[in-house]
Amino acid sequence: MKALVYQGPGKKAVENRPIPKIAAATDAIVKISKTTICGTDLHILKGDVPTCVPGRILGHEGVGVVIETGAGVTTFEPGDRVLISCISACGRCEYCRRGMYSHCTTGGWILGNAIDGTQAEYVRIPHADTSLYRIPEGAEEEALVMLSDILPTGFECGVLNGRVKPGDIVAIVGSGPIGLAALLTAQFYSPARVIMIDLDDNRLEVSRRFGATDTINSRDGKTVERVMAMTGGRGVDTAIEAVGVPATFVMCEDLVAPGGTIANIGVHGVKADLHLEKLWSQNITITTRLVDTETTPMLLKVVRSGKLDPKRLITHHFSMANILDAYDTFGRAADTGALKVIIEA
Amino acid sequence: MKALVYQGPGKKAVENRPIPKIAAATDAIVKISKTTICGTDLHILKGDVPTCVPGRILGHEGVGVVIETGAGVTTFEPGDRVLISCISACGRCEYCRRGMYSHCTTGGWILGNAIDGTQAEYVRIPHADTSLYRIPEGAEEEALVMLSDILPTGFECGVLNGRVKPGDIVAIVGSGPIGLAALLTAQFYSPARVIMIDLDDNRLEVSRRFGATDTINSRDGKTVERVMAMTGGRGVDTAIEAVGVPATFVMCEDLVAPGGTIANIGVHGVKADLHLEKLWSQNITITTRLVDTETTPMLLKVVRSGKLDPKRLITHHFSMANILDAYDTFGRAADTGALKVIIEA
Amino acid sequence: MKALVYQGPGKKAVENRPIPKIAAATDAIVKISKTTICGTDLHILKGDVPTCVPGRILGHEGVGVVIETGAGVTTFEPGDRVLISCISACGRCEYCRRGMYSHCTTGGWILGNAIDGTQAEYVRIPHADTSLYRIPEGAEEEALVMLSDILPTGFECGVLNGRVKPGDIVAIVGSGPIGLAALLTAQFYSPARVIMIDLDDNRLEVSRRFGATDTINSRDGKTVERVMAMTGGRGVDTAIEAVGVPATFVMCEDLVAPGGTIANIGVHGVKADLHLEKLWSQNITITTRLVDTETTPMLLKVVRSGKLDPKRLITHHFSMANILDAYDTFGRAADTGALKVIIEA
Amino acid sequence: MKALVYQGPGKKAVENRPIPKIAAATDAIVKISKTTICGTDLHILKGDVPTCVPGRILGHEGVGVVIETGAGVTTFEPGDRVLISCISACGRCEYCRRGMYSHCTTGGWILGNAIDGTQAEYVRIPHADTSLYRIPEGAEEEALVMLSDILPTGFECGVLNGRVKPGDIVAIVGSGPIGLAALLTAQFYSPARVIMIDLDDNRLEVSRRFGATDTINSRDGKTVERVMAMTGGRGVDTAIEAVGVPATFVMCEDLVAPGGTIANIGVHGVKADLHLEKLWSQNITITTRLVDTETTPMLLKVVRSGKLDPKRLITHHFSMANILDAYDTFGRAADTGALKVIIEA
């Protein structure tokens, strides 16, 4: 089969690989119909993710059809159309029992990282019963690819952890795909205002179409003053960090109102300053989270109800044969306007 | 009346001052019967609290008797024995409506800070209806002085924010009075283990008497390894910071298990490093809080039931005439073994 | 001044009454600009509310202007435009401290019940600081009359107590004004479906315009079968009772799925059967609530943001001189299609 | 093997049965070392549980050793000492995903009910990975038998659903084994008072030893008056129903304070009156629950910490050969003083 393989920092190629086989009783083999590329894949390609070694097939998102199941799989059978979760969960360990699938002792984010992933014609899914979701009758597969990772990540790490409530004022720092996913799902809770902050006017324009009530281009360094002016000097109830660098995290510290929440989504490579000399008395909450995908069933219901259209995040389509072009387009998002790109296998 | 007055960095004295008068319809004047000294008073004396100017009567804790009330006070009348909360709350503003009395727009921590405090024979209490608590029949006044600040602070900032649950493993970094208050009130929720961490063996010995299941003297720099050995390499469910310096906060970052909580109580003067490069994916929660004293009614019930004996925190007694000795004893706690000192007016 | 006075079961009249005076330091006198009629007023007129004695001025909703304040009122002054809460709250008692204003020991629902109400040119408001809300600049007064009672009641008793979540299926039994208020505010949380159930096709048609995804006319006695067919035999996540008779409460018991919630809003005059022989093992929650109006600040923010237009509930307008016509129109809602009627003073 | 078999209403016998075999890949066979009898077993013997047909081996509690596992079992292997949960949970279905194992679509309470149970030398456990718990090193097996059902039931249905908090006043109606289990676990949360109510003075005496602060023998019909006198006329924060008849449920309605909770544990055979004419405005919550055993890991930690000694519930011991005597002793609890009886296989 064709597969996109990480070959070490800066290197990737389409290789021919054998179709994966069942390795454990709880495995399933899925034939991929659609997959996509995540910002994390670009991190891997930079060499920033040590758990992902050269030779690995990338990708942790996608939909497809089950073609084979292990002896212990009871929920799925060959022919079932499924959504693949970016998180593999055994459903049995202490963390899974708490719904904290991201820290499953034999799973977590392993696809396209510690084991071969979904940017291929076939993929082996461990713990299939608790890591796959049946695609509802009549659902659009393409839309559901957004439920593998980006929508649950924006929702769980940003919106749920950020405790967004009706009437709240929310700031989202970063309007890339993940910030936009937080924007779309924040609206489940009817905040009064969602302020999107970014350096890219194009993405801010997209934000407005996606429901942002206010946008700020932060290039002039006056973001905090602007938000304080908008909020009567109080700050925001929830600040969502969706970039992953110290400066944007510290901006969240400056934006949050007393009693508010900073919900971190960004993947950080270095430490940030935590200004406890100011924040110790401000009754704030800071959260971090690797997505658990515990809300995937809820998100499937919301999508099915028509209250959320995940396809709005999709800007480009490619065939698997052209996956290198897909990477190029996705990697030059500022130029191409790419949000999420669909790759059809 | 006699009063302990801050006279600028490093300087304090007992002065004669006029008895305070009702200044607003919502005020009450309370004749102090017992007060105490807080670590924060020592911070003020170092010049670290800019809102507290020279000439201020210190103190934000105490019990006494109401001697006069303003026209708008409906809950209390002269003769009522009352507990004074360290937090003054109007009960009307947006923050008070949310129970976040610490950020009351016309109150908060103002006693012995922005206005004259309780280390005097009399004190004016603003927003008396919502800042005083009636002392229940038969209660020991001395014990209740611990409910002005230290017990609600340990409980709200440490235990409630730390979401301590039955069966949990809790680490408390710092076993001074506030860490001990967290230790006493953490036991309301039946954690399996409470590990106290400090540099002072005497305080660790006190911790064991107060219910700590484990103690660690952190002087050898191996605290994190020890805690990991105790917890199967997992870390603690809740790490409570009760010191207020960067090193102890960072220790909490190292101690907390995935999915756990760091609850900050310490008053910090400088920023700390937040190791997001490690924590971004660890599903942790960090909280800060200035005590709201919203749990004072609950704490009064628990004390009354005999499930908590606040007097265990009291080590020394002084008369108001000897309040300077009280400061001396409290200030040299490592030598004197002082926890909380009672000053009788 | 003119006032609508309850004169005993079945009797009411417009009478001339003296303008009320400040009776306690915490009172305010408000000149009413707009008021409305509640279903509860009709209950009083039937003689069903023993706390409301003949001679009482009715009404517990309205907006107006403060014309006088007692010595203890600090938040408002003459000239302030205010929203009147149907619940008077001292902000000081044990219940108010918990946000349970409905059970304020010196307040609660007293307006137009235990004391004279708002269907008059002037009204005395006890505990003014914590029972009035400043009308935001630019807000429409008429819309805000809906925030005195009906919207917080539908929201708190139905939606919040019913724990409506994104993706949920909600059934609301009763599509009168209060059921519609629950319908409007349930949408703050993006349920997948809201099924409205009533006997009146006109109100079901209104429900569809207000956002119901499904409607059922229950006259054929097959409501439960229909809902089970809609939900794969599982039932609904939340069943909201908005009628107040045993049959509709029992219908909620039949509609609720395992793990679901029945949130009662209805004012009941008699007991209902609780089928514990079926429900004991169904992990359900049943809630009752007299509105606390603790969400009024949140609702003001949501209205201000444009996410909720309360005016949709208003069908008719009358002058105070014609308040008897307003009662007639409101009392014959099935014929007149009345939801809420505005009376301008 | 020997097994206790239900032979139709009023009839039971020890029979010889074949040792069960693995029937599905997710099964395990457990050799029982200790089991016990539940009040529900007596219900079955009366013919009250239609899902349990004659010929069924009874019992849903116990500890033992795994002797065989199916191909899909990954957590356990032969030789592992395990605690058997009364609830079988697939860990995969919608209900299991929510931690509502009691309603697992292919599990729930099936042991000794829909399939053969634990009152035998061997038992087949479906969904073994998520229905068994490893017995910690050094734990007492006998104590852990109390974690199969009675302690999680008292804790989840009574204490957690009842939202017991520090300082609360709790009433538990019924001081049989399940009421006592609620009493023991309520103390995890430091309520100020726990009032036990029963008709049997012996059980009330046991209650006092187990930590009840107050006991009431309800035979004189003045229970409600007594509780109101104890609580200043307010009632209790939490009323736990642990009997299962209409009169005790209605007593809970009379006991609960405004804002309080009624948590039902009792297995009810008929409906009860719900006095909505009084309760509609009292802001109360009523919960029902079949135990989910989702707190078993937490309870294991608490037991291990020494904060709970489940052996206090054990009054008698029998060998499997004498299980009929065990039933006799347990069935005549009023005479024998039996709480839980241990049967050693």
Short mmCIF file of C-alpha atoms in Angstrom, two decimals, chain B residues 32-188:
data_model
loop_
_atom_site.label_atom_id
_atom_site.label_comp_id
_atom_site.label_asym_id
_atom_site.label_seq_id
_atom_site.Cartn_x
_atom_site.Cartn_y
_atom_site.Cartn_z
CA ILE B 32 -12.21 43.31 69.97
CA SER B 33 -11.88 40.56 72.53
CA LYS B 34 -9.24 38.44 70.78
CA THR B 35 -7.11 38.93 67.70
CA THR B 36 -4.03 37.33 66.17
CA ILE B 37 -1.12 37.97 63.79
CA CYS B 38 -0.91 36.69 60.22
CA GLY B 39 2.12 36.03 58.05
CA THR B 40 0.77 38.79 55.84
CA ASP B 41 1.28 41.27 58.68
CA LEU B 42 4.97 40.42 58.56
CA HIS B 43 4.94 41.04 54.79
CA ILE B 44 3.44 44.48 55.42
CA LEU B 45 6.12 45.23 57.98
CA LYS B 46 8.78 44.42 55.40
CA GLY B 47 7.22 47.06 53.16
CA ASP B 48 6.00 44.48 50.62
CA VAL B 49 2.35 45.53 50.53
CA PRO B 50 2.06 48.93 48.84
CA THR B 51 -1.67 49.30 49.58
CA CYS B 52 -0.87 49.48 53.29
CA VAL B 53 0.52 52.90 54.14
CA PRO B 54 2.33 54.01 57.30
CA GLY B 55 -0.07 54.95 60.06
CA ARG B 56 -2.32 51.99 59.45
CA ILE B 57 -3.59 49.85 62.35
CA LEU B 58 -2.74 46.28 61.36
CA GLY B 59 -4.74 43.04 61.75
CA HIS B 60 -7.56 41.37 59.84
CA GLU B 61 -8.55 38.59 62.25
CA GLY B 62 -10.48 38.54 65.49
CA VAL B 63 -13.63 38.10 67.50
CA GLY B 64 -15.47 40.67 69.57
CA VAL B 65 -18.73 42.33 70.48
CA VAL B 66 -20.76 44.72 68.35
CA ILE B 67 -21.16 48.05 70.12
CA GLU B 68 -22.76 50.20 67.42
CA THR B 69 -24.32 49.70 63.99
CA GLY B 70 -25.15 51.97 61.05
CA ALA B 71 -28.69 52.63 59.89
CA GLY B 72 -28.50 50.06 57.12
CA VAL B 73 -27.32 47.14 59.26
CA THR B 74 -30.14 44.65 59.77
CA THR B 75 -28.43 41.46 60.90
CA PHE B 76 -26.55 42.59 64.00
CA GLU B 77 -27.17 44.79 66.96
CA PRO B 78 -25.11 46.03 69.89
CA GLY B 79 -24.23 43.20 72.22
CA ASP B 80 -23.90 40.56 69.50
CA ARG B 81 -20.74 38.48 69.76
CA VAL B 82 -19.20 38.19 66.33
CA LEU B 83 -16.45 36.62 64.28
CA ILE B 84 -14.73 39.11 61.96
CA SER B 85 -13.93 37.90 58.46
CA CYS B 86 -10.62 38.99 56.98
CA ILE B 87 -12.60 39.77 53.82
CA SER B 88 -15.12 42.60 53.77
CA ALA B 89 -17.94 41.94 51.32
CA CYS B 90 -20.76 44.22 50.23
CA GLY B 91 -22.91 41.26 49.16
CA ARG B 92 -24.21 43.32 46.24
CA CYS B 93 -21.58 43.71 43.56
CA GLU B 94 -21.04 41.33 40.67
CA TYR B 95 -18.21 39.52 42.46
CA CYS B 96 -20.11 39.14 45.74
CA ARG B 97 -23.08 37.75 43.79
CA ARG B 98 -20.76 34.98 42.61
CA GLY B 99 -19.45 34.31 46.13
CA MET B 100 -16.12 35.80 45.12
CA TYR B 101 -16.02 38.14 48.09
CA SER B 102 -12.26 38.55 47.83
CA HIS B 103 -12.84 40.78 44.83
CA CYS B 104 -15.76 42.77 46.22
CA THR B 105 -15.56 46.09 44.39
CA THR B 106 -15.80 48.04 47.65
CA GLY B 107 -14.31 45.44 49.97
CA GLY B 108 -12.05 42.42 49.74
CA TRP B 109 -8.99 42.33 51.95
CA ILE B 110 -9.06 45.89 53.22
CA LEU B 111 -8.90 45.44 57.03
CA GLY B 112 -5.44 46.23 58.35
CA ASN B 113 -4.46 47.07 54.79
CA ALA B 114 -6.45 49.84 53.10
CA ILE B 115 -8.33 50.69 56.31
CA ASP B 116 -7.55 50.28 60.00
CA GLY B 117 -7.63 46.73 61.31
CA THR B 118 -8.26 44.50 64.28
CA GLN B 119 -5.06 44.72 66.33
CA ALA B 120 -6.73 47.34 68.47
CA GLU B 121 -9.37 47.62 71.13
CA TYR B 122 -12.03 48.59 68.59
CA VAL B 123 -12.45 48.29 64.87
CA ARG B 124 -14.85 49.65 62.28
CA ILE B 125 -16.21 46.89 60.02
CA PRO B 126 -17.63 48.01 56.68
CA HIS B 127 -20.42 45.98 55.08
CA ALA B 128 -21.10 44.54 58.52
CA ASP B 129 -24.11 42.42 57.54
CA THR B 130 -22.04 40.36 55.14
CA SER B 131 -18.62 40.56 56.81
CA LEU B 132 -19.41 39.45 60.35
CA TYR B 133 -20.70 36.11 61.60
CA ARG B 134 -22.67 35.55 64.76
CA ILE B 135 -20.77 33.38 67.26
CA PRO B 136 -22.89 30.34 68.07
CA GLU B 137 -24.04 29.74 71.65
CA GLY B 138 -21.37 27.86 73.56
CA ALA B 139 -18.60 28.27 71.02
CA GLU B 140 -15.08 29.04 72.17
CA GLU B 141 -14.09 32.48 70.96
CA GLU B 142 -10.42 31.64 70.86
CA ALA B 143 -10.99 28.77 68.50
CA LEU B 144 -13.07 30.94 66.21
CA VAL B 145 -10.26 33.44 65.70
CA MET B 146 -8.82 30.74 63.46
CA LEU B 147 -11.88 31.15 61.23
CA SER B 148 -11.17 34.79 60.40
CA ASP B 149 -8.52 33.88 57.86
CA ILE B 150 -6.25 30.91 58.28
CA LEU B 151 -8.74 28.05 58.17
CA PRO B 152 -10.86 29.39 55.30
CA THR B 153 -7.65 30.20 53.43
CA GLY B 154 -6.22 26.71 53.83
CA PHE B 155 -9.58 25.19 53.02
CA GLU B 156 -10.71 27.30 50.08
CA CYS B 157 -7.40 28.03 48.36
CA GLY B 158 -5.81 24.66 49.13
CA VAL B 159 -8.41 21.98 49.70
CA LEU B 160 -11.47 23.10 47.73
CA ASN B 161 -9.48 24.50 44.82
CA GLY B 162 -7.30 21.40 45.03
CA ARG B 163 -10.43 19.24 44.70
CA VAL B 164 -9.29 16.81 47.39
CA LYS B 165 -11.40 13.63 47.23
CA PRO B 166 -11.68 10.41 49.26
CA GLY B 167 -8.79 8.09 48.50
CA ASP B 168 -6.59 10.80 46.99
CA ILE B 169 -2.90 11.40 47.58
CA VAL B 170 -2.20 14.99 48.55
CA ALA B 171 1.14 16.75 48.94
CA ILE B 172 1.32 20.01 50.87
CA VAL B 173 4.51 21.96 50.28
CA GLY B 174 5.09 24.09 53.37
CA SER B 175 3.97 23.17 56.88
CA GLY B 176 3.71 26.60 58.41
CA PRO B 177 0.37 27.68 59.86
CA ILE B 178 -1.30 27.91 56.45
CA GLY B 179 -0.01 24.53 55.29
CA LEU B 180 -1.23 23.04 58.56
CA ALA B 181 -4.63 24.67 58.07
CA ALA B 182 -4.78 22.96 54.68
CA LEU B 183 -3.73 19.69 56.31
CA LEU B 184 -6.46 19.89 58.95
CA THR B 185 -9.20 20.73 56.46
CA ALA B 186 -8.02 18.32 53.74
CA GLN B 187 -9.07 15.58 56.13
CA PHE B 188 -12.72 16.64 55.70
#
